[in-house]
Amino acid sequence: MVAAQRAGCQKIVKIQLGYCNEHCCKIDKCLNYCDVTTERICFEHSREDQFRRIKDLEESLREKQCDYNPHDHHRPHFDDLQIRHDKLLRDYDDCLIRLNESRDEVRILRSTWISGEENRIWRQEIEDCNARLLVDLEREQKRTEHWERKAIDLGRKIDDLECLLAEERLRHPKSDEYERQIGDLVRKVEILEEELRIERHNHHLNEGRQYEVEKLLCTIEELERKLKGDHYKIDELIRKVDLLQSILAGEKEKREILLEEIAKRDDCERVRRDGRRIRRGSWERRSRDSRPWGSVY
């Protein structure tokens, strides 16, 4: 907590930031503060210390690269780490530029002070911006420390691998056998990959066939239901056919009787034309009375 007042200043400013008596950051008449979250070191000291640590890390990385990376041997992991380290440096420089711009904005805003309320609002905005920048700086510092630890661990691993490689080279000076074994292993892996691809293809085919079988079973069940309904319809049609056949038999019988009557009538007409006297007997009366449509005479 910082509170300071000087001659000509009517405000007491309280900002919860770190403060360094040895080296402080000045903005205007009544406020001294530093942009770090610790109580031991100010912004300028932290920046100098950060630059020093970054330079030391660069020197150590260059030394390790010169010691363990001959010109005829490429190390992609070390190069990737170098690229990430360069990106961290650029991010850190951007963060410093943003902090300096924020300080300039604060100085300009305090020099163009209009009213207490607007000054309070601007100060709050600047404090929020500074807080965000401090969070970014702390995050970048943590990332730098993290990658420093990664670089140290990677250097140790490289040392161990170099020792193991030297021992293996001493024990096995010729690499033809290793190359042949590696080639055999690569061919076996390719064969296994081809077998795996065939198995996956067969599995997909079996899944497709299983789907087709299930679809056919559903179709068979649907056809069985339709066939059951068709059986009921066929039974009804058979009953209707039997009824129609019985009706047709009755109609045939009536037709035969009618044909017989017509034949007898034709005989009577022919006899009449021939001048013969037709004897009207009981049979003619019976046949005439039995016909539903009456006599044809």
PDB file of C-alpha atoms in Angstrom:
ATOM      1  CA  MET A   1       0.000   0.000   0.000  1.00  0.00           C
ATOM      2  CA  VAL A   2       1.459   3.340  -1.050  1.00  0.00           C
ATOM      3  CA  ALA A   3       0.342   6.765   0.085  1.00  0.00           C
ATOM      4  CA  ALA A   4       2.354   9.904  -0.742  1.00  0.00           C
ATOM      5  CA  GLN A   5       1.703  13.661  -0.804  1.00  0.00           C
ATOM      6  CA  ARG A   6       3.942  16.493  -1.952  1.00  0.00           C
ATOM      7  CA  ALA A   7       3.753  20.254  -2.139  1.00  0.00           C
ATOM      8  CA  GLY A   8       1.171  21.437  -4.620  1.00  0.00           C
ATOM      9  CA  CYS A   9      -0.781  18.137  -4.609  1.00  0.00           C
ATOM     10  CA  GLN A  10      -4.193  17.944  -2.940  1.00  0.00           C
ATOM     11  CA  LYS A  11      -4.825  14.211  -3.459  1.00  0.00           C
ATOM     12  CA  ILE A  12      -3.732  11.181  -1.482  1.00  0.00           C
ATOM     13  CA  VAL A  13      -3.402   8.299  -3.909  1.00  0.00           C
ATOM     14  CA  LYS A  14      -3.579   4.711  -2.635  1.00  0.00           C
ATOM     15  CA  ILE A  15      -2.574   1.920  -5.013  1.00  0.00           C
ATOM     16  CA  GLN A  16      -1.982  -1.658  -3.921  1.00  0.00           C
ATOM     17  CA  LEU A  17       1.269  -2.218  -5.799  1.00  0.00           C
ATOM     18  CA  GLY A  18       4.856  -3.052  -4.897  1.00  0.00           C
ATOM     19  CA  TYR A  19       7.268  -0.288  -3.953  1.00  0.00           C
ATOM     20  CA  CYS A  20      11.063  -0.088  -4.010  1.00  0.00           C
ATOM     21  CA  ASN A  21      12.911   2.564  -1.991  1.00  0.00           C
ATOM     22  CA  GLU A  22      16.152   1.878  -3.844  1.00  0.00           C
ATOM     23  CA  HIS A  23      14.785   2.371  -7.339  1.00  0.00           C
ATOM     24  CA  CYS A  24      11.176   3.562  -7.933  1.00  0.00           C
ATOM     25  CA  CYS A  25       9.110   4.468 -10.987  1.00  0.00           C
ATOM     26  CA  LYS A  26       7.838   8.048 -11.102  1.00  0.00           C
ATOM     27  CA  ILE A  27       4.725   9.156 -12.955  1.00  0.00           C
ATOM     28  CA  ASP A  28       3.736  12.566 -11.570  1.00  0.00           C
ATOM     29  CA  LYS A  29       3.974  14.858  -8.571  1.00  0.00           C
ATOM     30  CA  CYS A  30       2.321  12.825  -5.854  1.00  0.00           C
ATOM     31  CA  LEU A  31       2.676   9.145  -6.817  1.00  0.00           C
ATOM     32  CA  ASN A  32       5.630   6.779  -6.706  1.00  0.00           C
ATOM     33  CA  TYR A  33       5.033   3.134  -7.462  1.00  0.00           C
ATOM     34  CA  CYS A  34       6.401   0.165  -9.322  1.00  0.00           C
ATOM     35  CA  ASP A  35       4.562  -2.295 -11.575  1.00  0.00           C
ATOM     36  CA  VAL A  36       5.318  -5.587  -9.868  1.00  0.00           C
ATOM     37  CA  THR A  37       3.402  -7.698  -7.395  1.00  0.00           C
ATOM     38  CA  THR A  38       6.312  -8.256  -4.978  1.00  0.00           C
ATOM     39  CA  GLU A  39       7.565  -5.937  -2.239  1.00  0.00           C
ATOM     40  CA  ARG A  40      11.250  -6.596  -2.854  1.00  0.00           C
ATOM     41  CA  ILE A  41      12.014  -5.456  -6.395  1.00  0.00           C
ATOM     42  CA  CYS A  42      10.582  -2.762  -8.652  1.00  0.00           C
ATOM     43  CA  PHE A  43       9.703  -2.772 -12.326  1.00  0.00           C
ATOM     44  CA  GLU A  44      13.056  -1.463 -13.527  1.00  0.00           C
ATOM     45  CA  HIS A  45      14.976  -3.973 -11.441  1.00  0.00           C
ATOM     46  CA  SER A  46      12.704  -6.814 -12.560  1.00  0.00           C
ATOM     47  CA  ARG A  47      13.191  -5.824 -16.195  1.00  0.00           C
ATOM     48  CA  GLU A  48      16.966  -5.702 -15.854  1.00  0.00           C
ATOM     49  CA  ASP A  49      16.972  -9.026 -14.037  1.00  0.00           C
ATOM     50  CA  GLN A  50      14.721 -10.536 -16.692  1.00  0.00           C
ATOM     51  CA  PHE A  51      16.989  -9.327 -19.500  1.00  0.00           C
ATOM     52  CA  ARG A  52      19.999 -10.726 -17.688  1.00  0.00           C
ATOM     53  CA  ARG A  53      18.313 -14.125 -17.214  1.00  0.00           C
ATOM     54  CA  ILE A  54      17.246 -14.208 -20.859  1.00  0.00           C
ATOM     55  CA  LYS A  55      20.758 -13.384 -22.054  1.00  0.00           C
ATOM     56  CA  ASP A  56      22.237 -16.064 -19.787  1.00  0.00           C
ATOM     57  CA  LEU A  57      19.734 -18.577 -21.125  1.00  0.00           C
ATOM     58  CA  GLU A  58      20.586 -17.647 -24.704  1.00  0.00           C
ATOM     59  CA  GLU A  59      24.296 -18.041 -24.025  1.00  0.00           C
ATOM     60  CA  SER A  60      23.784 -21.427 -22.350  1.00  0.00           C
ATOM     61  CA  LEU A  61      21.601 -22.615 -25.221  1.00  0.00           C
ATOM     62  CA  ARG A  62      24.172 -21.485 -27.788  1.00  0.00           C
ATOM     63  CA  GLU A  63      26.946 -23.238 -25.876  1.00  0.00           C
ATOM     64  CA  LYS A  64      24.935 -26.451 -25.655  1.00  0.00           C
ATOM     65  CA  GLN A  65      24.079 -26.209 -29.334  1.00  0.00           C
ATOM     66  CA  CYS A  66      27.728 -25.712 -30.249  1.00  0.00           C
ATOM     67  CA  ASP A  67      28.880 -28.517 -27.918  1.00  0.00           C
ATOM     68  CA  TYR A  68      26.251 -31.137 -28.721  1.00  0.00           C
ATOM     69  CA  ASN A  69      25.140 -30.216 -32.211  1.00  0.00           C
ATOM     70  CA  PRO A  70      27.917 -30.714 -34.775  1.00  0.00           C
ATOM     71  CA  HIS A  71      27.363 -29.327 -38.248  1.00  0.00           C
ATOM     72  CA  ASP A  72      26.606 -32.774 -39.632  1.00  0.00           C
ATOM     73  CA  HIS A  73      24.058 -33.679 -36.945  1.00  0.00           C
ATOM     74  CA  HIS A  74      20.580 -32.122 -36.806  1.00  0.00           C
ATOM     75  CA  ARG A  75      18.538 -31.883 -33.574  1.00  0.00           C
ATOM     76  CA  PRO A  76      14.935 -30.898 -34.283  1.00  0.00           C
ATOM     77  CA  HIS A  77      13.888 -30.850 -30.595  1.00  0.00           C
ATOM     78  CA  PHE A  78      16.619 -28.405 -29.674  1.00  0.00           C
ATOM     79  CA  ASP A  79      15.751 -26.184 -32.653  1.00  0.00           C
ATOM     80  CA  ASP A  80      12.084 -26.288 -31.664  1.00  0.00           C
ATOM     81  CA  LEU A  81      12.996 -25.217 -28.148  1.00  0.00           C
ATOM     82  CA  GLN A  82      15.110 -22.384 -29.582  1.00  0.00           C
ATOM     83  CA  ILE A  83      12.152 -21.225 -31.688  1.00  0.00           C
ATOM     84  CA  ARG A  84       9.855 -21.253 -28.655  1.00  0.00           C
ATOM     85  CA  HIS A  85      12.455 -19.353 -26.650  1.00  0.00           C
ATOM     86  CA  ASP A  86      12.656 -16.690 -29.367  1.00  0.00           C
ATOM     87  CA  LYS A  87       8.876 -16.414 -29.319  1.00  0.00           C
ATOM     88  CA  LEU A  88       8.954 -15.929 -25.555  1.00  0.00           C
ATOM     89  CA  LEU A  89      11.502 -13.147 -26.013  1.00  0.00           C
ATOM     90  CA  ARG A  90       9.261 -11.443 -28.558  1.00  0.00           C
ATOM     91  CA  ASP A  91       6.223 -11.791 -26.266  1.00  0.00           C
ATOM     92  CA  TYR A  92       8.209 -10.381 -23.367  1.00  0.00           C
ATOM     93  CA  ASP A  93       9.341  -7.409 -25.473  1.00  0.00           C
ATOM     94  CA  ASP A  94       5.728  -6.793 -26.522  1.00  0.00           C
ATOM     95  CA  CYS A  95       4.682  -6.870 -22.877  1.00  0.00           C
ATOM     96  CA  LEU A  96       7.382  -4.314 -21.988  1.00  0.00           C
ATOM     97  CA  ILE A  97       6.279  -2.084 -24.854  1.00  0.00           C
ATOM     98  CA  ARG A  98       2.682  -2.256 -23.636  1.00  0.00           C
ATOM     99  CA  LEU A  99       3.785  -1.372 -20.108  1.00  0.00           C
ATOM    100  CA  ASN A 100       5.743   1.643 -21.340  1.00  0.00           C
ATOM    101  CA  GLU A 101       2.785   2.757 -23.444  1.00  0.00           C
ATOM    102  CA  SER A 102       0.559   2.427 -20.388  1.00  0.00           C
ATOM    103  CA  ARG A 103       2.929   4.584 -18.355  1.00  0.00           C
ATOM    104  CA  ASP A 104       2.923   7.224 -21.098  1.00  0.00           C
ATOM    105  CA  GLU A 105      -0.869   7.162 -21.206  1.00  0.00           C
ATOM    106  CA  VAL A 106      -1.031   7.609 -17.434  1.00  0.00           C
ATOM    107  CA  ARG A 107       1.367  10.564 -17.641  1.00  0.00           C
ATOM    108  CA  ILE A 108      -0.670  12.164 -20.437  1.00  0.00           C
ATOM    109  CA  LEU A 109      -3.961  11.619 -18.631  1.00  0.00           C
ATOM    110  CA  ARG A 110      -2.649  13.101 -15.386  1.00  0.00           C
ATOM    111  CA  SER A 111      -1.221  16.096 -17.261  1.00  0.00           C
ATOM    112  CA  THR A 112      -4.640  16.683 -18.929  1.00  0.00           C
ATOM    113  CA  TRP A 113      -6.635  16.386 -15.701  1.00  0.00           C
ATOM    114  CA  ILE A 114     -10.093  17.967 -15.965  1.00  0.00           C
ATOM    115  CA  SER A 115     -12.188  17.015 -12.947  1.00  0.00           C
ATOM    116  CA  GLY A 116     -11.955  14.775  -9.943  1.00  0.00           C
ATOM    117  CA  GLU A 117     -14.644  12.393 -11.148  1.00  0.00           C
ATOM    118  CA  GLU A 118     -13.136  11.995 -14.620  1.00  0.00           C
ATOM    119  CA  ASN A 119      -9.697  11.694 -13.091  1.00  0.00           C
ATOM    120  CA  ARG A 120     -10.993   8.956 -10.812  1.00  0.00           C
ATOM    121  CA  ILE A 121     -12.571   7.119 -13.771  1.00  0.00           C
ATOM    122  CA  TRP A 122      -9.396   7.426 -15.848  1.00  0.00           C
ATOM    123  CA  ARG A 123      -7.283   6.319 -12.916  1.00  0.00           C
ATOM    124  CA  GLN A 124      -9.528   3.291 -12.433  1.00  0.00           C
ATOM    125  CA  GLU A 125      -9.227   2.390 -16.127  1.00  0.00           C
ATOM    126  CA  ILE A 126      -5.457   2.778 -16.006  1.00  0.00           C
ATOM    127  CA  GLU A 127      -5.281   0.701 -12.841  1.00  0.00           C
ATOM    128  CA  ASP A 128      -7.324  -2.034 -14.517  1.00  0.00           C
ATOM    129  CA  CYS A 129      -5.094  -1.875 -17.592  1.00  0.00           C
ATOM    130  CA  ASN A 130      -1.975  -2.004 -15.416  1.00  0.00           C
ATOM    131  CA  ALA A 131      -3.415  -4.927 -13.493  1.00  0.00           C
ATOM    132  CA  ARG A 132      -3.991  -6.802 -16.748  1.00  0.00           C
ATOM    133  CA  LEU A 133      -0.483  -5.949 -17.905  1.00  0.00           C
ATOM    134  CA  LEU A 134       0.920  -7.154 -14.606  1.00  0.00           C
ATOM    135  CA  VAL A 135      -0.956 -10.410 -15.013  1.00  0.00           C
ATOM    136  CA  ASP A 136       0.452 -10.737 -18.545  1.00  0.00           C
ATOM    137  CA  LEU A 137       3.957  -9.969 -17.288  1.00  0.00           C
ATOM    138  CA  GLU A 138       3.649 -12.499 -14.492  1.00  0.00           C
ATOM    139  CA  ARG A 139       2.365 -15.077 -16.958  1.00  0.00           C
ATOM    140  CA  GLU A 140       5.263 -14.384 -19.322  1.00  0.00           C
ATOM    141  CA  GLN A 141       7.723 -14.631 -16.445  1.00  0.00           C
ATOM    142  CA  LYS A 142       6.232 -17.962 -15.432  1.00  0.00           C
ATOM    143  CA  ARG A 143       6.400 -19.154 -19.029  1.00  0.00           C
ATOM    144  CA  THR A 144      10.034 -18.050 -19.227  1.00  0.00           C
ATOM    145  CA  GLU A 145      10.849 -19.890 -16.012  1.00  0.00           C
ATOM    146  CA  HIS A 146       8.971 -22.921 -17.271  1.00  0.00           C
ATOM    147  CA  TRP A 147      10.925 -22.985 -20.522  1.00  0.00           C
ATOM    148  CA  GLU A 148      14.151 -22.406 -18.615  1.00  0.00           C
ATOM    149  CA  ARG A 149      13.414 -25.529 -16.605  1.00  0.00           C
ATOM    150  CA  LYS A 150      12.491 -27.318 -19.814  1.00  0.00           C
ATOM    151  CA  ALA A 151      15.775 -26.224 -21.382  1.00  0.00           C
ATOM    152  CA  ILE A 152      17.738 -27.455 -18.356  1.00  0.00           C
ATOM    153  CA  ASP A 153      15.900 -30.801 -18.386  1.00  0.00           C
ATOM    154  CA  LEU A 154      16.386 -31.091 -22.122  1.00  0.00           C
ATOM    155  CA  GLY A 155      20.080 -30.331 -21.738  1.00  0.00           C
ATOM    156  CA  ARG A 156      20.382 -33.082 -19.151  1.00  0.00           C
ATOM    157  CA  LYS A 157      18.542 -35.514 -21.389  1.00  0.00           C
ATOM    158  CA  ILE A 158      20.781 -34.544 -24.300  1.00  0.00           C
ATOM    159  CA  ASP A 159      23.836 -35.154 -22.130  1.00  0.00           C
ATOM    160  CA  ASP A 160      22.514 -38.567 -21.095  1.00  0.00           C
ATOM    161  CA  LEU A 161      21.682 -39.462 -24.678  1.00  0.00           C
ATOM    162  CA  GLU A 162      25.090 -38.341 -25.856  1.00  0.00           C
ATOM    163  CA  CYS A 163      26.716 -40.538 -23.204  1.00  0.00           C
ATOM    164  CA  LEU A 164      24.550 -43.504 -24.169  1.00  0.00           C
ATOM    165  CA  LEU A 165      25.255 -42.911 -27.841  1.00  0.00           C
ATOM    166  CA  ALA A 166      28.981 -42.761 -27.198  1.00  0.00           C
ATOM    167  CA  GLU A 167      28.829 -46.004 -25.205  1.00  0.00           C
ATOM    168  CA  GLU A 168      26.779 -47.706 -27.923  1.00  0.00           C
ATOM    169  CA  ARG A 169      29.195 -46.528 -30.580  1.00  0.00           C
ATOM    170  CA  LEU A 170      32.094 -47.923 -28.568  1.00  0.00           C
ATOM    171  CA  ARG A 171      30.344 -51.263 -28.103  1.00  0.00           C
ATOM    172  CA  HIS A 172      28.948 -51.422 -31.636  1.00  0.00           C
ATOM    173  CA  PRO A 173      31.157 -49.454 -33.987  1.00  0.00           C
ATOM    174  CA  LYS A 174      29.351 -50.835 -37.093  1.00  0.00           C
ATOM    175  CA  SER A 175      25.786 -49.778 -37.783  1.00  0.00           C
ATOM    176  CA  ASP A 176      25.059 -52.097 -40.745  1.00  0.00           C
ATOM    177  CA  GLU A 177      23.471 -54.713 -38.486  1.00  0.00           C
ATOM    178  CA  TYR A 178      21.285 -52.058 -36.840  1.00  0.00           C
ATOM    179  CA  GLU A 179      20.222 -50.757 -40.229  1.00  0.00           C
ATOM    180  CA  ARG A 180      19.314 -54.270 -41.352  1.00  0.00           C
ATOM    181  CA  GLN A 181      17.320 -54.899 -38.153  1.00  0.00           C
ATOM    182  CA  ILE A 182      15.574 -51.560 -38.515  1.00  0.00           C
ATOM    183  CA  GLY A 183      14.704 -52.411 -42.127  1.00  0.00           C
ATOM    184  CA  ASP A 184      13.274 -55.779 -41.028  1.00  0.00           C
ATOM    185  CA  LEU A 185      11.234 -54.098 -38.314  1.00  0.00           C
ATOM    186  CA  VAL A 186       9.937 -51.521 -40.789  1.00  0.00           C
ATOM    187  CA  ARG A 187       8.868 -54.274 -43.199  1.00  0.00           C
ATOM    188  CA  LYS A 188       7.146 -56.170 -40.367  1.00  0.00           C
ATOM    189  CA  VAL A 189       5.337 -53.009 -39.353  1.00  0.00           C
ATOM    190  CA  GLU A 190       4.204 -52.466 -42.948  1.00  0.00           C
ATOM    191  CA  ILE A 191       2.953 -56.081 -43.126  1.00  0.00           C
ATOM    192  CA  LEU A 192       1.076 -55.653 -39.848  1.00  0.00           C
ATOM    193  CA  GLU A 193      -0.434 -52.389 -41.063  1.00  0.00           C
ATOM    194  CA  GLU A 194      -1.611 -54.116 -44.257  1.00  0.00           C
ATOM    195  CA  GLU A 195      -3.140 -56.965 -42.224  1.00  0.00           C
ATOM    196  CA  LEU A 196      -4.811 -54.439 -39.942  1.00  0.00           C
ATOM    197  CA  ARG A 197      -6.213 -52.605 -42.958  1.00  0.00           C
ATOM    198  CA  ILE A 198      -7.579 -55.889 -44.373  1.00  0.00           C
ATOM    199  CA  GLU A 199      -9.134 -56.771 -41.013  1.00  0.00           C
ATOM    200  CA  ARG A 200     -10.763 -53.361 -40.775  1.00  0.00           C
ATOM    201  CA  HIS A 201     -12.079 -53.739 -44.323  1.00  0.00           C
ATOM    202  CA  ASN A 202     -13.501 -57.185 -43.497  1.00  0.00           C
ATOM    203  CA  HIS A 203     -15.014 -55.790 -40.326  1.00  0.00           C
ATOM    204  CA  HIS A 204     -16.739 -53.056 -42.321  1.00  0.00           C
ATOM    205  CA  LEU A 205     -17.987 -55.665 -44.818  1.00  0.00           C
ATOM    206  CA  ASN A 206     -19.352 -57.828 -41.997  1.00  0.00           C
ATOM    207  CA  GLU A 207     -21.095 -54.814 -40.518  1.00  0.00           C
ATOM    208  CA  GLY A 208     -22.651 -54.065 -43.917  1.00  0.00           C
ATOM    209  CA  ARG A 209     -23.769 -57.687 -44.318  1.00  0.00           C
ATOM    210  CA  GLN A 210     -25.212 -57.720 -40.819  1.00  0.00           C
ATOM    211  CA  TYR A 211     -27.179 -54.600 -41.676  1.00  0.00           C
ATOM    212  CA  GLU A 212     -28.457 -56.231 -44.878  1.00  0.00           C
ATOM    213  CA  VAL A 213     -29.461 -59.384 -42.942  1.00  0.00           C
ATOM    214  CA  GLU A 214     -31.376 -57.302 -40.397  1.00  0.00           C
ATOM    215  CA  LYS A 215     -33.058 -55.430 -43.235  1.00  0.00           C
ATOM    216  CA  LEU A 216     -34.040 -58.733 -44.914  1.00  0.00           C
ATOM    217  CA  LEU A 217     -35.412 -60.076 -41.620  1.00  0.00           C
ATOM    218  CA  CYS A 218     -37.547 -56.967 -41.245  1.00  0.00           C
ATOM    219  CA  THR A 219     -38.755 -57.405 -44.844  1.00  0.00           C
ATOM    220  CA  ILE A 220     -39.588 -61.091 -44.178  1.00  0.00           C
ATOM    221  CA  GLU A 221     -41.579 -60.164 -41.064  1.00  0.00           C
ATOM    222  CA  GLU A 222     -43.461 -57.528 -43.043  1.00  0.00           C
ATOM    223  CA  LEU A 223     -44.188 -60.041 -45.833  1.00  0.00           C
ATOM    224  CA  GLU A 224     -45.377 -62.610 -43.274  1.00  0.00           C
ATOM    225  CA  ARG A 225     -47.805 -60.067 -41.843  1.00  0.00           C
ATOM    226  CA  LYS A 226     -49.020 -59.234 -45.347  1.00  0.00           C
ATOM    227  CA  LEU A 227     -49.303 -62.965 -46.184  1.00  0.00           C
ATOM    228  CA  LYS A 228     -51.375 -63.564 -43.067  1.00  0.00           C
ATOM    229  CA  GLY A 229     -53.718 -60.774 -44.138  1.00  0.00           C
ATOM    230  CA  ASP A 230     -53.793 -62.231 -47.665  1.00  0.00           C
ATOM    231  CA  HIS A 231     -54.823 -65.631 -46.206  1.00  0.00           C
ATOM    232  CA  TYR A 232     -57.804 -63.985 -44.576  1.00  0.00           C
ATOM    233  CA  LYS A 233     -58.674 -62.290 -47.850  1.00  0.00           C
ATOM    234  CA  ILE A 234     -58.265 -65.580 -49.769  1.00  0.00           C
ATOM    235  CA  ASP A 235     -60.621 -67.365 -47.339  1.00  0.00           C
ATOM    236  CA  GLU A 236     -63.213 -64.645 -47.874  1.00  0.00           C
ATOM    237  CA  LEU A 237     -62.728 -64.871 -51.640  1.00  0.00           C
ATOM    238  CA  ILE A 238     -63.135 -68.676 -51.501  1.00  0.00           C
ATOM    239  CA  ARG A 239     -66.397 -68.272 -49.620  1.00  0.00           C
ATOM    240  CA  LYS A 240     -67.557 -65.704 -52.143  1.00  0.00           C
ATOM    241  CA  VAL A 241     -66.516 -68.005 -55.025  1.00  0.00           C
ATOM    242  CA  ASP A 242     -68.472 -70.903 -53.487  1.00  0.00           C
ATOM    243  CA  LEU A 243     -71.492 -68.644 -53.141  1.00  0.00           C
ATOM    244  CA  LEU A 244     -71.104 -67.444 -56.720  1.00  0.00           C
ATOM    245  CA  GLN A 245     -70.673 -71.040 -57.941  1.00  0.00           C
ATOM    246  CA  SER A 246     -73.869 -72.085 -56.171  1.00  0.00           C
ATOM    247  CA  ILE A 247     -75.663 -69.087 -57.696  1.00  0.00           C
ATOM    248  CA  LEU A 248     -74.163 -69.948 -61.092  1.00  0.00           C
ATOM    249  CA  ALA A 249     -75.304 -73.578 -60.756  1.00  0.00           C
ATOM    250  CA  GLY A 250     -78.853 -72.386 -60.038  1.00  0.00           C
ATOM    251  CA  GLU A 251     -78.688 -70.038 -62.998  1.00  0.00           C
ATOM    252  CA  LYS A 252     -77.419 -72.876 -65.206  1.00  0.00           C
ATOM    253  CA  GLU A 253     -80.263 -75.075 -64.044  1.00  0.00           C
ATOM    254  CA  LYS A 254     -82.766 -72.311 -64.805  1.00  0.00           C
ATOM    255  CA  ARG A 255     -81.094 -71.786 -68.177  1.00  0.00           C
ATOM    256  CA  GLU A 256     -81.435 -75.483 -69.052  1.00  0.00           C
ATOM    257  CA  ILE A 257     -85.119 -75.415 -68.080  1.00  0.00           C
ATOM    258  CA  LEU A 258     -85.581 -72.284 -70.178  1.00  0.00           C
ATOM    259  CA  LEU A 259     -83.836 -73.875 -73.137  1.00  0.00           C
ATOM    260  CA  GLU A 260     -86.081 -76.922 -72.851  1.00  0.00           C
ATOM    261  CA  GLU A 261     -89.184 -74.711 -72.781  1.00  0.00           C
ATOM    262  CA  ILE A 262     -87.917 -72.745 -75.783  1.00  0.00           C
ATOM    263  CA  ALA A 263     -87.270 -75.994 -77.670  1.00  0.00           C
ATOM    264  CA  LYS A 264     -90.789 -77.229 -76.901  1.00  0.00           C
ATOM    265  CA  ARG A 265     -92.235 -73.898 -78.002  1.00  0.00           C
ATOM    266  CA  ASP A 266     -90.305 -74.088 -81.233  1.00  0.00           C
ATOM    267  CA  ASP A 267     -91.698 -77.595 -81.798  1.00  0.00           C
ATOM    268  CA  CYS A 268     -95.215 -76.326 -81.210  1.00  0.00           C
ATOM    269  CA  GLU A 269     -94.708 -73.459 -83.627  1.00  0.00           C
ATOM    270  CA  ARG A 270     -93.343 -75.772 -86.254  1.00  0.00           C
ATOM    271  CA  VAL A 271     -96.270 -78.167 -85.803  1.00  0.00           C
ATOM    272  CA  ARG A 272     -98.697 -75.260 -86.070  1.00  0.00           C
ATOM    273  CA  ARG A 273     -97.085 -74.085 -89.263  1.00  0.00           C
ATOM    274  CA  ASP A 274     -97.311 -77.595 -90.627  1.00  0.00           C
ATOM    275  CA  GLY A 275    -101.102 -77.549 -90.027  1.00  0.00           C
ATOM    276  CA  ARG A 276    -101.149 -80.049 -87.293  1.00  0.00           C
ATOM    277  CA  ARG A 277    -103.430 -79.546 -84.378  1.00  0.00           C
ATOM    278  CA  ILE A 278    -101.676 -79.290 -81.160  1.00  0.00           C
ATOM    279  CA  ARG A 279    -103.302 -81.115 -78.367  1.00  0.00           C
ATOM    280  CA  ARG A 280    -103.227 -79.042 -75.307  1.00  0.00           C
ATOM    281  CA  GLY A 281    -102.762 -81.503 -72.593  1.00  0.00           C
ATOM    282  CA  SER A 282    -102.102 -81.422 -68.923  1.00  0.00           C
ATOM    283  CA  TRP A 283     -98.320 -81.314 -69.476  1.00  0.00           C
ATOM    284  CA  GLU A 284     -98.554 -78.018 -71.357  1.00  0.00           C
ATOM    285  CA  ARG A 285    -100.717 -76.519 -68.645  1.00  0.00           C
ATOM    286  CA  ARG A 286     -98.346 -77.717 -65.973  1.00  0.00           C
ATOM    287  CA  SER A 287     -95.305 -76.345 -67.784  1.00  0.00           C
ATOM    288  CA  ARG A 288     -97.098 -73.058 -68.503  1.00  0.00           C
ATOM    289  CA  ASP A 289     -98.212 -72.706 -64.888  1.00  0.00           C
ATOM    290  CA  SER A 290     -94.773 -73.673 -63.491  1.00  0.00           C
ATOM    291  CA  ARG A 291     -92.896 -71.029 -65.482  1.00  0.00           C
ATOM    292  CA  PRO A 292     -92.421 -67.814 -63.461  1.00  0.00           C
ATOM    293  CA  TRP A 293     -92.597 -65.553 -66.537  1.00  0.00           C
ATOM    294  CA  GLY A 294     -95.862 -67.056 -67.836  1.00  0.00           C
ATOM    295  CA  SER A 295     -96.743 -68.731 -71.098  1.00  0.00           C
ATOM    296  CA  VAL A 296     -94.869 -67.916 -74.247  1.00  0.00           C
ATOM    297  CA  TYR A 297     -98.083 -68.229 -76.327  1.00  0.00           C
TER     298      TYR A 297
END
